Amino acid sequence: MENTKELSSVTKLATTAVSRRKVLTGATAVAATAALAACGKKEEAGSAAPAVSTGGSTITLKMQGSWGANDIFSEMAQLYVNRVNEMAGGRLKIEYLPAGAVVKPFEIIDAVSKGVLDAGHHVSGYWYGKSKVASLFGTGPVNGATPEIGLSWIHRGGGQELWEKLVTKLNLNVVGFFTFPMPSQPLGWFKNRPPQKGGDLKGFKYRTIGLAADLMQELGMAVAQLPGGEIVPAMQRGVIDAFEFNNPTSDMRFGAQDVAKYYSMGSFHQAQEFFEIVFQQRQVQLAARRSQSNS
């Protein structure tokens, strides 16, 4: 009931900020906005030192991901960065940094909001602790929709507007968008024999994130919400004895197969997820003003 009330209050919230959707619509618009921000990005008098650095006519923005340097998700983030840099035509260079380079994986949205970072590449489940409504954008309840349908809801069904109202309510100075729908995720890796039925879940010390953490706790698991880089050490120390992260490629790259005997595939705990790419709001506003002044 509490979550329903929170969701209701968010959906009814009237945003007074400048419409982010007009400035930022989809991946292509973000890339163009980032390029414009590169042209207009200057430190304002009395403001904190920005993460941006300048070198000649090229502006460098710092984007950190929640993914380790060897994770396939870092490769995907770098592909996005490469495309933006190419579209910027030399006016902008985004530098991608792996998890932990500046802040911890779960701290990215706060770092971008405060200007410690210019941009972030992560998932909404990593700031689920701020609001359970964040689960709607990646770790939400199973509703029969494929990840592609879920992303369609975000882009065309009002999901983006709901996200914007949510971050406004939370006083997060970010703009962002979603991309790359991910399929239903496996139940994960287990040191001992994995559960065969619902009752078997009780007693496991399990890593997951978002709404799945609440779900698994209700089903009897002791849940720890950890970023990817902390999973293997936690398994080795016995803090957890089972976990899910995302997909076999990512999992195996950080050594899941070295700390677990079993891999359980089918699950309903997380039916869809998407990358969330965020930029600091102030820089996008500067870009909009710069664009208007040059038009």
PDB file of C-alpha atoms in Angstrom:
ATOM      1  CA  MET A   1       0.000   0.000   0.000  1.00  0.00           C
ATOM      2  CA  GLU A   2       2.848   2.372   0.854  1.00  0.00           C
ATOM      3  CA  ASN A   3       4.476   1.746  -2.530  1.00  0.00           C
ATOM      4  CA  THR A   4       1.137   2.316  -4.284  1.00  0.00           C
ATOM      5  CA  LYS A   5       0.702   5.660  -2.536  1.00  0.00           C
ATOM      6  CA  GLU A   6       4.250   6.673  -3.448  1.00  0.00           C
ATOM      7  CA  LEU A   7       3.706   5.770  -7.087  1.00  0.00           C
ATOM      8  CA  SER A   8       0.404   7.652  -7.100  1.00  0.00           C
ATOM      9  CA  SER A   9       2.012  10.770  -5.654  1.00  0.00           C
ATOM     10  CA  VAL A  10       4.722  10.664  -8.291  1.00  0.00           C
ATOM     11  CA  THR A  11       2.300  10.292 -11.169  1.00  0.00           C
ATOM     12  CA  LYS A  12       0.273  13.271  -9.904  1.00  0.00           C
ATOM     13  CA  LEU A  13       3.276  15.500  -9.293  1.00  0.00           C
ATOM     14  CA  ALA A  14       3.188  18.592 -11.497  1.00  0.00           C
ATOM     15  CA  THR A  15       6.700  19.318 -12.646  1.00  0.00           C
ATOM     16  CA  THR A  16       7.666  22.988 -12.775  1.00  0.00           C
ATOM     17  CA  ALA A  17      11.076  22.476 -14.310  1.00  0.00           C
ATOM     18  CA  VAL A  18      11.773  23.148 -17.978  1.00  0.00           C
ATOM     19  CA  SER A  19      10.562  20.141 -19.932  1.00  0.00           C
ATOM     20  CA  ARG A  20      13.481  17.785 -20.238  1.00  0.00           C
ATOM     21  CA  ARG A  21      11.786  15.848 -22.954  1.00  0.00           C
ATOM     22  CA  LYS A  22      11.983  18.847 -25.306  1.00  0.00           C
ATOM     23  CA  VAL A  23      15.719  18.981 -24.780  1.00  0.00           C
ATOM     24  CA  LEU A  24      16.432  15.307 -24.553  1.00  0.00           C
ATOM     25  CA  THR A  25      14.525  12.687 -26.533  1.00  0.00           C
ATOM     26  CA  GLY A  26      16.191   9.363 -27.152  1.00  0.00           C
ATOM     27  CA  ALA A  27      19.794   8.379 -27.683  1.00  0.00           C
ATOM     28  CA  THR A  28      20.360  10.562 -30.738  1.00  0.00           C
ATOM     29  CA  ALA A  29      19.052  13.669 -28.984  1.00  0.00           C
ATOM     30  CA  VAL A  30      21.245  13.000 -25.960  1.00  0.00           C
ATOM     31  CA  ALA A  31      24.268  12.666 -28.175  1.00  0.00           C
ATOM     32  CA  ALA A  32      23.474  15.962 -29.868  1.00  0.00           C
ATOM     33  CA  THR A  33      22.792  17.625 -26.510  1.00  0.00           C
ATOM     34  CA  ALA A  34      26.091  16.374 -25.151  1.00  0.00           C
ATOM     35  CA  ALA A  35      27.856  17.834 -28.159  1.00  0.00           C
ATOM     36  CA  LEU A  36      26.125  21.183 -27.665  1.00  0.00           C
ATOM     37  CA  ALA A  37      26.965  21.097 -23.975  1.00  0.00           C
ATOM     38  CA  ALA A  38      30.583  20.683 -24.952  1.00  0.00           C
ATOM     39  CA  CYS A  39      30.429  23.976 -26.809  1.00  0.00           C
ATOM     40  CA  GLY A  40      28.740  25.876 -24.007  1.00  0.00           C
ATOM     41  CA  LYS A  41      30.211  24.261 -20.916  1.00  0.00           C
ATOM     42  CA  LYS A  42      31.845  26.907 -18.734  1.00  0.00           C
ATOM     43  CA  GLU A  43      32.377  27.127 -15.017  1.00  0.00           C
ATOM     44  CA  GLU A  44      29.944  29.609 -13.498  1.00  0.00           C
ATOM     45  CA  ALA A  45      31.134  32.097 -10.904  1.00  0.00           C
ATOM     46  CA  GLY A  46      30.864  30.672  -7.403  1.00  0.00           C
ATOM     47  CA  SER A  47      29.970  27.158  -8.555  1.00  0.00           C
ATOM     48  CA  ALA A  48      31.831  24.024  -7.594  1.00  0.00           C
ATOM     49  CA  ALA A  49      34.657  22.976  -9.888  1.00  0.00           C
ATOM     50  CA  PRO A  50      33.077  20.854 -12.658  1.00  0.00           C
ATOM     51  CA  ALA A  51      34.302  17.454 -13.685  1.00  0.00           C
ATOM     52  CA  VAL A  52      34.698  18.710 -17.248  1.00  0.00           C
ATOM     53  CA  SER A  53      38.156  19.505 -18.568  1.00  0.00           C
ATOM     54  CA  THR A  54      39.068  21.637 -21.552  1.00  0.00           C
ATOM     55  CA  GLY A  55      41.886  21.155 -23.985  1.00  0.00           C
ATOM     56  CA  GLY A  56      42.020  23.619 -26.840  1.00  0.00           C
ATOM     57  CA  SER A  57      38.701  23.618 -28.695  1.00  0.00           C
ATOM     58  CA  THR A  58      37.685  20.153 -27.499  1.00  0.00           C
ATOM     59  CA  ILE A  59      35.703  19.701 -24.318  1.00  0.00           C
ATOM     60  CA  THR A  60      36.100  16.486 -22.349  1.00  0.00           C
ATOM     61  CA  LEU A  61      33.214  15.103 -20.291  1.00  0.00           C
ATOM     62  CA  LYS A  62      33.653  12.385 -17.700  1.00  0.00           C
ATOM     63  CA  MET A  63      31.189   9.493 -17.813  1.00  0.00           C
ATOM     64  CA  GLN A  64      31.501   6.650 -15.327  1.00  0.00           C
ATOM     65  CA  GLY A  65      29.799   3.308 -15.622  1.00  0.00           C
ATOM     66  CA  SER A  66      28.752   0.833 -12.952  1.00  0.00           C
ATOM     67  CA  TRP A  67      30.632  -1.904 -14.765  1.00  0.00           C
ATOM     68  CA  GLY A  68      34.114  -3.340 -14.300  1.00  0.00           C
ATOM     69  CA  ALA A  69      36.721  -2.708 -16.967  1.00  0.00           C
ATOM     70  CA  ASN A  70      36.387  -6.279 -18.308  1.00  0.00           C
ATOM     71  CA  ASP A  71      32.582  -6.414 -18.225  1.00  0.00           C
ATOM     72  CA  ILE A  72      30.834  -6.645 -21.571  1.00  0.00           C
ATOM     73  CA  PHE A  73      28.618  -3.775 -20.373  1.00  0.00           C
ATOM     74  CA  SER A  74      31.691  -1.535 -20.314  1.00  0.00           C
ATOM     75  CA  GLU A  75      32.265  -2.467 -23.941  1.00  0.00           C
ATOM     76  CA  MET A  76      28.681  -1.457 -24.731  1.00  0.00           C
ATOM     77  CA  ALA A  77      29.093   1.818 -22.852  1.00  0.00           C
ATOM     78  CA  GLN A  78      32.267   2.532 -24.807  1.00  0.00           C
ATOM     79  CA  LEU A  79      30.432   1.894 -28.079  1.00  0.00           C
ATOM     80  CA  TYR A  80      27.871   4.532 -27.076  1.00  0.00           C
ATOM     81  CA  VAL A  81      30.645   6.967 -26.187  1.00  0.00           C
ATOM     82  CA  ASN A  82      32.378   6.358 -29.512  1.00  0.00           C
ATOM     83  CA  ARG A  83      29.174   7.158 -31.403  1.00  0.00           C
ATOM     84  CA  VAL A  84      28.599  10.371 -29.458  1.00  0.00           C
ATOM     85  CA  ASN A  85      32.194  11.487 -30.011  1.00  0.00           C
ATOM     86  CA  GLU A  86      31.860  10.862 -33.730  1.00  0.00           C
ATOM     87  CA  MET A  87      28.582  12.799 -33.896  1.00  0.00           C
ATOM     88  CA  ALA A  88      30.150  15.709 -31.991  1.00  0.00           C
ATOM     89  CA  GLY A  89      32.543  16.358 -34.857  1.00  0.00           C
ATOM     90  CA  GLY A  90      35.520  17.219 -32.663  1.00  0.00           C
ATOM     91  CA  ARG A  91      33.677  19.614 -30.356  1.00  0.00           C
ATOM     92  CA  LEU A  92      33.304  16.968 -27.660  1.00  0.00           C
ATOM     93  CA  LYS A  93      35.142  13.996 -26.257  1.00  0.00           C
ATOM     94  CA  ILE A  94      33.393  11.848 -23.667  1.00  0.00           C
ATOM     95  CA  GLU A  95      35.790   9.777 -21.616  1.00  0.00           C
ATOM     96  CA  TYR A  96      34.345   6.561 -20.256  1.00  0.00           C
ATOM     97  CA  LEU A  97      35.539   5.395 -16.841  1.00  0.00           C
ATOM     98  CA  PRO A  98      34.846   1.946 -15.337  1.00  0.00           C
ATOM     99  CA  ALA A  99      33.254   1.253 -11.970  1.00  0.00           C
ATOM    100  CA  GLY A 100      35.067   2.758  -9.013  1.00  0.00           C
ATOM    101  CA  ALA A 101      37.199   5.192 -11.013  1.00  0.00           C
ATOM    102  CA  VAL A 102      35.582   8.165  -9.236  1.00  0.00           C
ATOM    103  CA  VAL A 103      32.657   6.836  -7.172  1.00  0.00           C
ATOM    104  CA  LYS A 104      31.169   3.469  -6.256  1.00  0.00           C
ATOM    105  CA  PRO A 105      28.677   1.873  -8.692  1.00  0.00           C
ATOM    106  CA  PHE A 106      25.636   2.655  -6.530  1.00  0.00           C
ATOM    107  CA  GLU A 107      26.677   6.324  -6.183  1.00  0.00           C
ATOM    108  CA  ILE A 108      26.622   7.334  -9.832  1.00  0.00           C
ATOM    109  CA  ILE A 109      23.286   9.143  -9.965  1.00  0.00           C
ATOM    110  CA  ASP A 110      24.200  11.265  -6.929  1.00  0.00           C
ATOM    111  CA  ALA A 111      27.625  12.028  -8.392  1.00  0.00           C
ATOM    112  CA  VAL A 112      26.086  13.192 -11.670  1.00  0.00           C
ATOM    113  CA  SER A 113      23.427  15.213  -9.863  1.00  0.00           C
ATOM    114  CA  LYS A 114      26.081  17.012  -7.784  1.00  0.00           C
ATOM    115  CA  GLY A 115      28.474  17.578 -10.697  1.00  0.00           C
ATOM    116  CA  VAL A 116      31.175  15.203  -9.473  1.00  0.00           C
ATOM    117  CA  LEU A 117      30.633  13.387 -12.782  1.00  0.00           C
ATOM    118  CA  ASP A 118      29.180  14.776 -15.994  1.00  0.00           C
ATOM    119  CA  ALA A 119      27.408  11.572 -16.962  1.00  0.00           C
ATOM    120  CA  GLY A 120      26.732   8.028 -15.853  1.00  0.00           C
ATOM    121  CA  HIS A 121      25.991   4.643 -17.426  1.00  0.00           C
ATOM    122  CA  HIS A 122      24.153   2.238 -15.095  1.00  0.00           C
ATOM    123  CA  VAL A 123      20.696   0.801 -14.286  1.00  0.00           C
ATOM    124  CA  SER A 124      17.847   2.243 -12.216  1.00  0.00           C
ATOM    125  CA  GLY A 125      18.019  -0.636  -9.771  1.00  0.00           C
ATOM    126  CA  TYR A 126      21.266   0.833  -8.470  1.00  0.00           C
ATOM    127  CA  TRP A 127      19.391   3.755  -6.881  1.00  0.00           C
ATOM    128  CA  TYR A 128      16.370   1.727  -5.768  1.00  0.00           C
ATOM    129  CA  GLY A 129      17.168   2.702  -2.187  1.00  0.00           C
ATOM    130  CA  LYS A 130      16.002   6.253  -2.944  1.00  0.00           C
ATOM    131  CA  SER A 131      12.557   5.160  -4.127  1.00  0.00           C
ATOM    132  CA  LYS A 132      10.948   1.830  -4.882  1.00  0.00           C
ATOM    133  CA  VAL A 133       9.308   3.491  -7.895  1.00  0.00           C
ATOM    134  CA  ALA A 134      12.724   3.233  -9.582  1.00  0.00           C
ATOM    135  CA  SER A 135      12.005  -0.477  -9.964  1.00  0.00           C
ATOM    136  CA  LEU A 136       9.511   0.315 -12.739  1.00  0.00           C
ATOM    137  CA  PHE A 137      12.455   1.169 -14.994  1.00  0.00           C
ATOM    138  CA  GLY A 138      14.292  -2.128 -14.858  1.00  0.00           C
ATOM    139  CA  THR A 139      13.559  -4.426 -11.923  1.00  0.00           C
ATOM    140  CA  GLY A 140       9.797  -4.146 -11.884  1.00  0.00           C
ATOM    141  CA  PRO A 141       7.166  -6.814 -11.270  1.00  0.00           C
ATOM    142  CA  VAL A 142       6.531  -9.446 -13.920  1.00  0.00           C
ATOM    143  CA  ASN A 143       3.668  -8.139 -16.065  1.00  0.00           C
ATOM    144  CA  GLY A 144       3.860 -10.255 -19.193  1.00  0.00           C
ATOM    145  CA  ALA A 145       5.719  -7.621 -21.189  1.00  0.00           C
ATOM    146  CA  THR A 146       8.920  -8.428 -23.015  1.00  0.00           C
ATOM    147  CA  PRO A 147      11.903  -6.096 -22.479  1.00  0.00           C
ATOM    148  CA  GLU A 148      11.183  -4.559 -25.882  1.00  0.00           C
ATOM    149  CA  ILE A 149       7.602  -3.797 -24.852  1.00  0.00           C
ATOM    150  CA  GLY A 150       8.882  -2.355 -21.590  1.00  0.00           C
ATOM    151  CA  LEU A 151      11.233  -0.019 -23.435  1.00  0.00           C
ATOM    152  CA  SER A 152       8.371   0.942 -25.752  1.00  0.00           C
ATOM    153  CA  TRP A 153       6.358   1.932 -22.672  1.00  0.00           C
ATOM    154  CA  ILE A 154       9.215   4.160 -21.540  1.00  0.00           C
ATOM    155  CA  HIS A 155       9.584   5.853 -24.929  1.00  0.00           C
ATOM    156  CA  ARG A 156       5.944   6.018 -26.082  1.00  0.00           C
ATOM    157  CA  GLY A 157       3.683   5.056 -23.193  1.00  0.00           C
ATOM    158  CA  GLY A 158       4.493   7.684 -20.570  1.00  0.00           C
ATOM    159  CA  GLY A 159       7.349   5.928 -18.810  1.00  0.00           C
ATOM    160  CA  GLN A 160       9.904   8.630 -19.634  1.00  0.00           C
ATOM    161  CA  GLU A 161       7.623  11.334 -18.235  1.00  0.00           C
ATOM    162  CA  LEU A 162       7.088   9.317 -15.062  1.00  0.00           C
ATOM    163  CA  TRP A 163      10.848   8.911 -14.647  1.00  0.00           C
ATOM    164  CA  GLU A 164      11.318  12.671 -15.080  1.00  0.00           C
ATOM    165  CA  LYS A 165       8.709  13.385 -12.396  1.00  0.00           C
ATOM    166  CA  LEU A 166      10.386  10.890 -10.091  1.00  0.00           C
ATOM    167  CA  VAL A 167      13.885  12.393 -10.347  1.00  0.00           C
ATOM    168  CA  THR A 168      12.379  15.873  -9.924  1.00  0.00           C
ATOM    169  CA  LYS A 169      10.617  14.751  -6.743  1.00  0.00           C
ATOM    170  CA  LEU A 170      13.896  13.307  -5.460  1.00  0.00           C
ATOM    171  CA  ASN A 171      15.748  16.572  -6.261  1.00  0.00           C
ATOM    172  CA  LEU A 172      18.130  14.812  -8.627  1.00  0.00           C
ATOM    173  CA  ASN A 173      19.584  17.293 -11.107  1.00  0.00           C
ATOM    174  CA  VAL A 174      19.814  14.845 -13.979  1.00  0.00           C
ATOM    175  CA  VAL A 175      18.314  14.187 -17.378  1.00  0.00           C
ATOM    176  CA  GLY A 176      18.490  10.799 -18.989  1.00  0.00           C
ATOM    177  CA  PHE A 177      17.118   8.094 -21.191  1.00  0.00           C
ATOM    178  CA  PHE A 178      16.919   4.312 -21.463  1.00  0.00           C
ATOM    179  CA  THR A 179      18.359   1.959 -24.036  1.00  0.00           C
ATOM    180  CA  PHE A 180      19.281  -1.675 -24.678  1.00  0.00           C
ATOM    181  CA  PRO A 181      16.441  -3.923 -23.463  1.00  0.00           C
ATOM    182  CA  MET A 182      17.807  -6.948 -21.597  1.00  0.00           C
ATOM    183  CA  PRO A 183      15.950 -10.286 -21.500  1.00  0.00           C
ATOM    184  CA  SER A 184      14.724 -12.162 -18.443  1.00  0.00           C
ATOM    185  CA  GLN A 185      17.661 -12.897 -16.185  1.00  0.00           C
ATOM    186  CA  PRO A 186      18.698 -16.300 -14.773  1.00  0.00           C
ATOM    187  CA  LEU A 187      18.121 -17.119 -11.115  1.00  0.00           C
ATOM    188  CA  GLY A 188      21.887 -17.223 -10.825  1.00  0.00           C
ATOM    189  CA  TRP A 189      24.840 -18.982  -9.268  1.00  0.00           C
ATOM    190  CA  PHE A 190      24.812 -21.230  -6.182  1.00  0.00           C
ATOM    191  CA  LYS A 191      27.569 -22.751  -4.063  1.00  0.00           C
ATOM    192  CA  ASN A 192      25.280 -25.615  -3.130  1.00  0.00           C
ATOM    193  CA  ARG A 193      22.360 -27.367  -4.810  1.00  0.00           C
ATOM    194  CA  PRO A 194      20.030 -24.664  -6.194  1.00  0.00           C
ATOM    195  CA  PRO A 195      16.349 -24.458  -5.204  1.00  0.00           C
ATOM    196  CA  GLN A 196      13.909 -26.724  -7.029  1.00  0.00           C
ATOM    197  CA  LYS A 197      10.711 -25.183  -5.628  1.00  0.00           C
ATOM    198  CA  GLY A 198       9.623 -22.052  -3.797  1.00  0.00           C
ATOM    199  CA  GLY A 199      10.139 -23.481  -0.347  1.00  0.00           C
ATOM    200  CA  ASP A 200      13.779 -24.246  -1.145  1.00  0.00           C
ATOM    201  CA  LEU A 201      14.611 -20.541  -1.352  1.00  0.00           C
ATOM    202  CA  LYS A 202      14.576 -20.196   2.429  1.00  0.00           C
ATOM    203  CA  GLY A 203      17.974 -19.919   4.022  1.00  0.00           C
ATOM    204  CA  PHE A 204      20.034 -18.849   1.021  1.00  0.00           C
ATOM    205  CA  LYS A 205      22.200 -15.725   1.363  1.00  0.00           C
ATOM    206  CA  TYR A 206      21.498 -14.194  -2.009  1.00  0.00           C
ATOM    207  CA  ARG A 207      22.645 -11.150  -3.950  1.00  0.00           C
ATOM    208  CA  THR A 208      20.199  -9.261  -6.157  1.00  0.00           C
ATOM    209  CA  ILE A 209      18.984  -5.657  -6.548  1.00  0.00           C
ATOM    210  CA  GLY A 210      15.821  -3.609  -6.855  1.00  0.00           C
ATOM    211  CA  LEU A 211      12.337  -4.981  -6.361  1.00  0.00           C
ATOM    212  CA  ALA A 212      13.743  -8.513  -6.656  1.00  0.00           C
ATOM    213  CA  ALA A 213      15.533  -7.907  -3.338  1.00  0.00           C
ATOM    214  CA  ASP A 214      12.209  -7.325  -1.574  1.00  0.00           C
ATOM    215  CA  LEU A 215      10.617 -10.269  -3.396  1.00  0.00           C
ATOM    216  CA  MET A 216      13.354 -12.733  -2.496  1.00  0.00           C
ATOM    217  CA  GLN A 217      13.405 -11.537   1.096  1.00  0.00           C
ATOM    218  CA  GLU A 218       9.670 -12.211   1.340  1.00  0.00           C
ATOM    219  CA  LEU A 219      10.324 -15.718   0.038  1.00  0.00           C
ATOM    220  CA  GLY A 220      12.822 -16.434   2.801  1.00  0.00           C
ATOM    221  CA  MET A 221      16.204 -15.468   1.395  1.00  0.00           C
ATOM    222  CA  ALA A 222      18.677 -13.246   3.242  1.00  0.00           C
ATOM    223  CA  VAL A 223      19.343 -10.620   0.569  1.00  0.00           C
ATOM    224  CA  ALA A 224      22.395  -8.412   0.029  1.00  0.00           C
ATOM    225  CA  GLN A 225      22.341  -5.671  -2.621  1.00  0.00           C
ATOM    226  CA  LEU A 226      25.889  -5.485  -4.007  1.00  0.00           C
ATOM    227  CA  PRO A 227      27.485  -4.088  -7.168  1.00  0.00           C
ATOM    228  CA  GLY A 228      29.086  -6.561  -9.545  1.00  0.00           C
ATOM    229  CA  GLY A 229      32.657  -6.017  -8.394  1.00  0.00           C
ATOM    230  CA  GLU A 230      31.817  -7.016  -4.812  1.00  0.00           C
ATOM    231  CA  ILE A 231      30.050 -10.287  -5.605  1.00  0.00           C
ATOM    232  CA  VAL A 232      32.999 -12.704  -5.886  1.00  0.00           C
ATOM    233  CA  PRO A 233      34.724 -11.424  -2.701  1.00  0.00           C
ATOM    234  CA  ALA A 234      31.396 -11.741  -0.851  1.00  0.00           C
ATOM    235  CA  MET A 235      31.050 -15.339  -2.067  1.00  0.00           C
ATOM    236  CA  GLN A 236      34.614 -16.130  -1.009  1.00  0.00           C
ATOM    237  CA  ARG A 237      34.059 -14.701   2.483  1.00  0.00           C
ATOM    238  CA  GLY A 238      30.715 -16.470   2.909  1.00  0.00           C
ATOM    239  CA  VAL A 239      28.737 -13.237   3.125  1.00  0.00           C
ATOM    240  CA  ILE A 240      26.533 -14.704   0.385  1.00  0.00           C
ATOM    241  CA  ASP A 241      26.247 -18.235  -0.996  1.00  0.00           C
ATOM    242  CA  ALA A 242      24.214 -17.447  -4.134  1.00  0.00           C
ATOM    243  CA  PHE A 243      23.744 -14.525  -6.505  1.00  0.00           C
ATOM    244  CA  GLU A 244      22.421 -13.235  -9.770  1.00  0.00           C
ATOM    245  CA  PHE A 245      24.066 -10.406 -11.704  1.00  0.00           C
ATOM    246  CA  ASN A 246      22.840 -10.288 -15.285  1.00  0.00           C
ATOM    247  CA  ASN A 247      23.985 -12.673 -18.020  1.00  0.00           C
ATOM    248  CA  PRO A 248      26.449 -15.544 -18.493  1.00  0.00           C
ATOM    249  CA  THR A 249      29.033 -13.396 -20.302  1.00  0.00           C
ATOM    250  CA  SER A 250      29.179 -10.684 -17.632  1.00  0.00           C
ATOM    251  CA  ASP A 251      29.041 -13.234 -14.832  1.00  0.00           C
ATOM    252  CA  MET A 252      31.856 -15.381 -16.177  1.00  0.00           C
ATOM    253  CA  ARG A 253      34.091 -12.395 -16.875  1.00  0.00           C
ATOM    254  CA  PHE A 254      34.254 -11.552 -13.184  1.00  0.00           C
ATOM    255  CA  GLY A 255      34.759 -15.191 -12.180  1.00  0.00           C
ATOM    256  CA  ALA A 256      31.329 -16.492 -11.168  1.00  0.00           C
ATOM    257  CA  GLN A 257      32.241 -20.006 -12.252  1.00  0.00           C
ATOM    258  CA  ASP A 258      35.191 -20.006  -9.836  1.00  0.00           C
ATOM    259  CA  VAL A 259      33.063 -19.483  -6.709  1.00  0.00           C
ATOM    260  CA  ALA A 260      29.870 -21.406  -7.519  1.00  0.00           C
ATOM    261  CA  LYS A 261      29.134 -24.989  -8.598  1.00  0.00           C
ATOM    262  CA  TYR A 262      25.633 -24.504 -10.013  1.00  0.00           C
ATOM    263  CA  TYR A 263      23.995 -22.130 -12.467  1.00  0.00           C
ATOM    264  CA  SER A 264      20.199 -21.981 -12.398  1.00  0.00           C
ATOM    265  CA  MET A 265      18.620 -20.512 -15.515  1.00  0.00           C
ATOM    266  CA  GLY A 266      14.862 -19.905 -15.553  1.00  0.00           C
ATOM    267  CA  SER A 267      13.494 -17.272 -13.180  1.00  0.00           C
ATOM    268  CA  PHE A 268      10.794 -14.623 -12.806  1.00  0.00           C
ATOM    269  CA  HIS A 269      12.595 -12.314 -10.391  1.00  0.00           C
ATOM    270  CA  GLN A 270      13.690  -9.837 -13.070  1.00  0.00           C
ATOM    271  CA  ALA A 271      11.921 -10.115 -16.402  1.00  0.00           C
ATOM    272  CA  GLN A 272      13.367  -6.988 -18.024  1.00  0.00           C
ATOM    273  CA  GLU A 273      16.023  -4.331 -17.543  1.00  0.00           C
ATOM    274  CA  PHE A 274      17.550  -1.427 -19.492  1.00  0.00           C
ATOM    275  CA  PHE A 275      20.643   0.737 -19.389  1.00  0.00           C
ATOM    276  CA  GLU A 276      19.979   4.146 -17.857  1.00  0.00           C
ATOM    277  CA  ILE A 277      22.259   6.912 -19.193  1.00  0.00           C
ATOM    278  CA  VAL A 278      22.181  10.171 -17.255  1.00  0.00           C
ATOM    279  CA  PHE A 279      23.680  13.638 -17.739  1.00  0.00           C
ATOM    280  CA  GLN A 280      23.869  16.490 -15.272  1.00  0.00           C
ATOM    281  CA  GLN A 281      20.851  18.753 -15.745  1.00  0.00           C
ATOM    282  CA  ARG A 282      22.789  22.032 -15.551  1.00  0.00           C
ATOM    283  CA  GLN A 283      24.916  21.083 -18.528  1.00  0.00           C
ATOM    284  CA  VAL A 284      21.870  20.240 -20.627  1.00  0.00           C
ATOM    285  CA  GLN A 285      20.276  23.581 -19.710  1.00  0.00           C
ATOM    286  CA  LEU A 286      23.476  25.367 -20.733  1.00  0.00           C
ATOM    287  CA  ALA A 287      23.347  23.460 -24.009  1.00  0.00           C
ATOM    288  CA  ALA A 288      19.756  24.536 -24.633  1.00  0.00           C
ATOM    289  CA  ARG A 289      20.566  28.212 -23.986  1.00  0.00           C
ATOM    290  CA  ARG A 290      23.652  28.016 -26.180  1.00  0.00           C
ATOM    291  CA  SER A 291      21.655  26.398 -28.968  1.00  0.00           C
ATOM    292  CA  GLN A 292      18.970  29.129 -28.762  1.00  0.00           C
ATOM    293  CA  SER A 293      21.550  31.917 -28.815  1.00  0.00           C
ATOM    294  CA  ASN A 294      23.174  30.467 -31.929  1.00  0.00           C
ATOM    295  CA  SER A 295      19.897  29.921 -33.778  1.00  0.00           C
TER     296      SER A 295
END
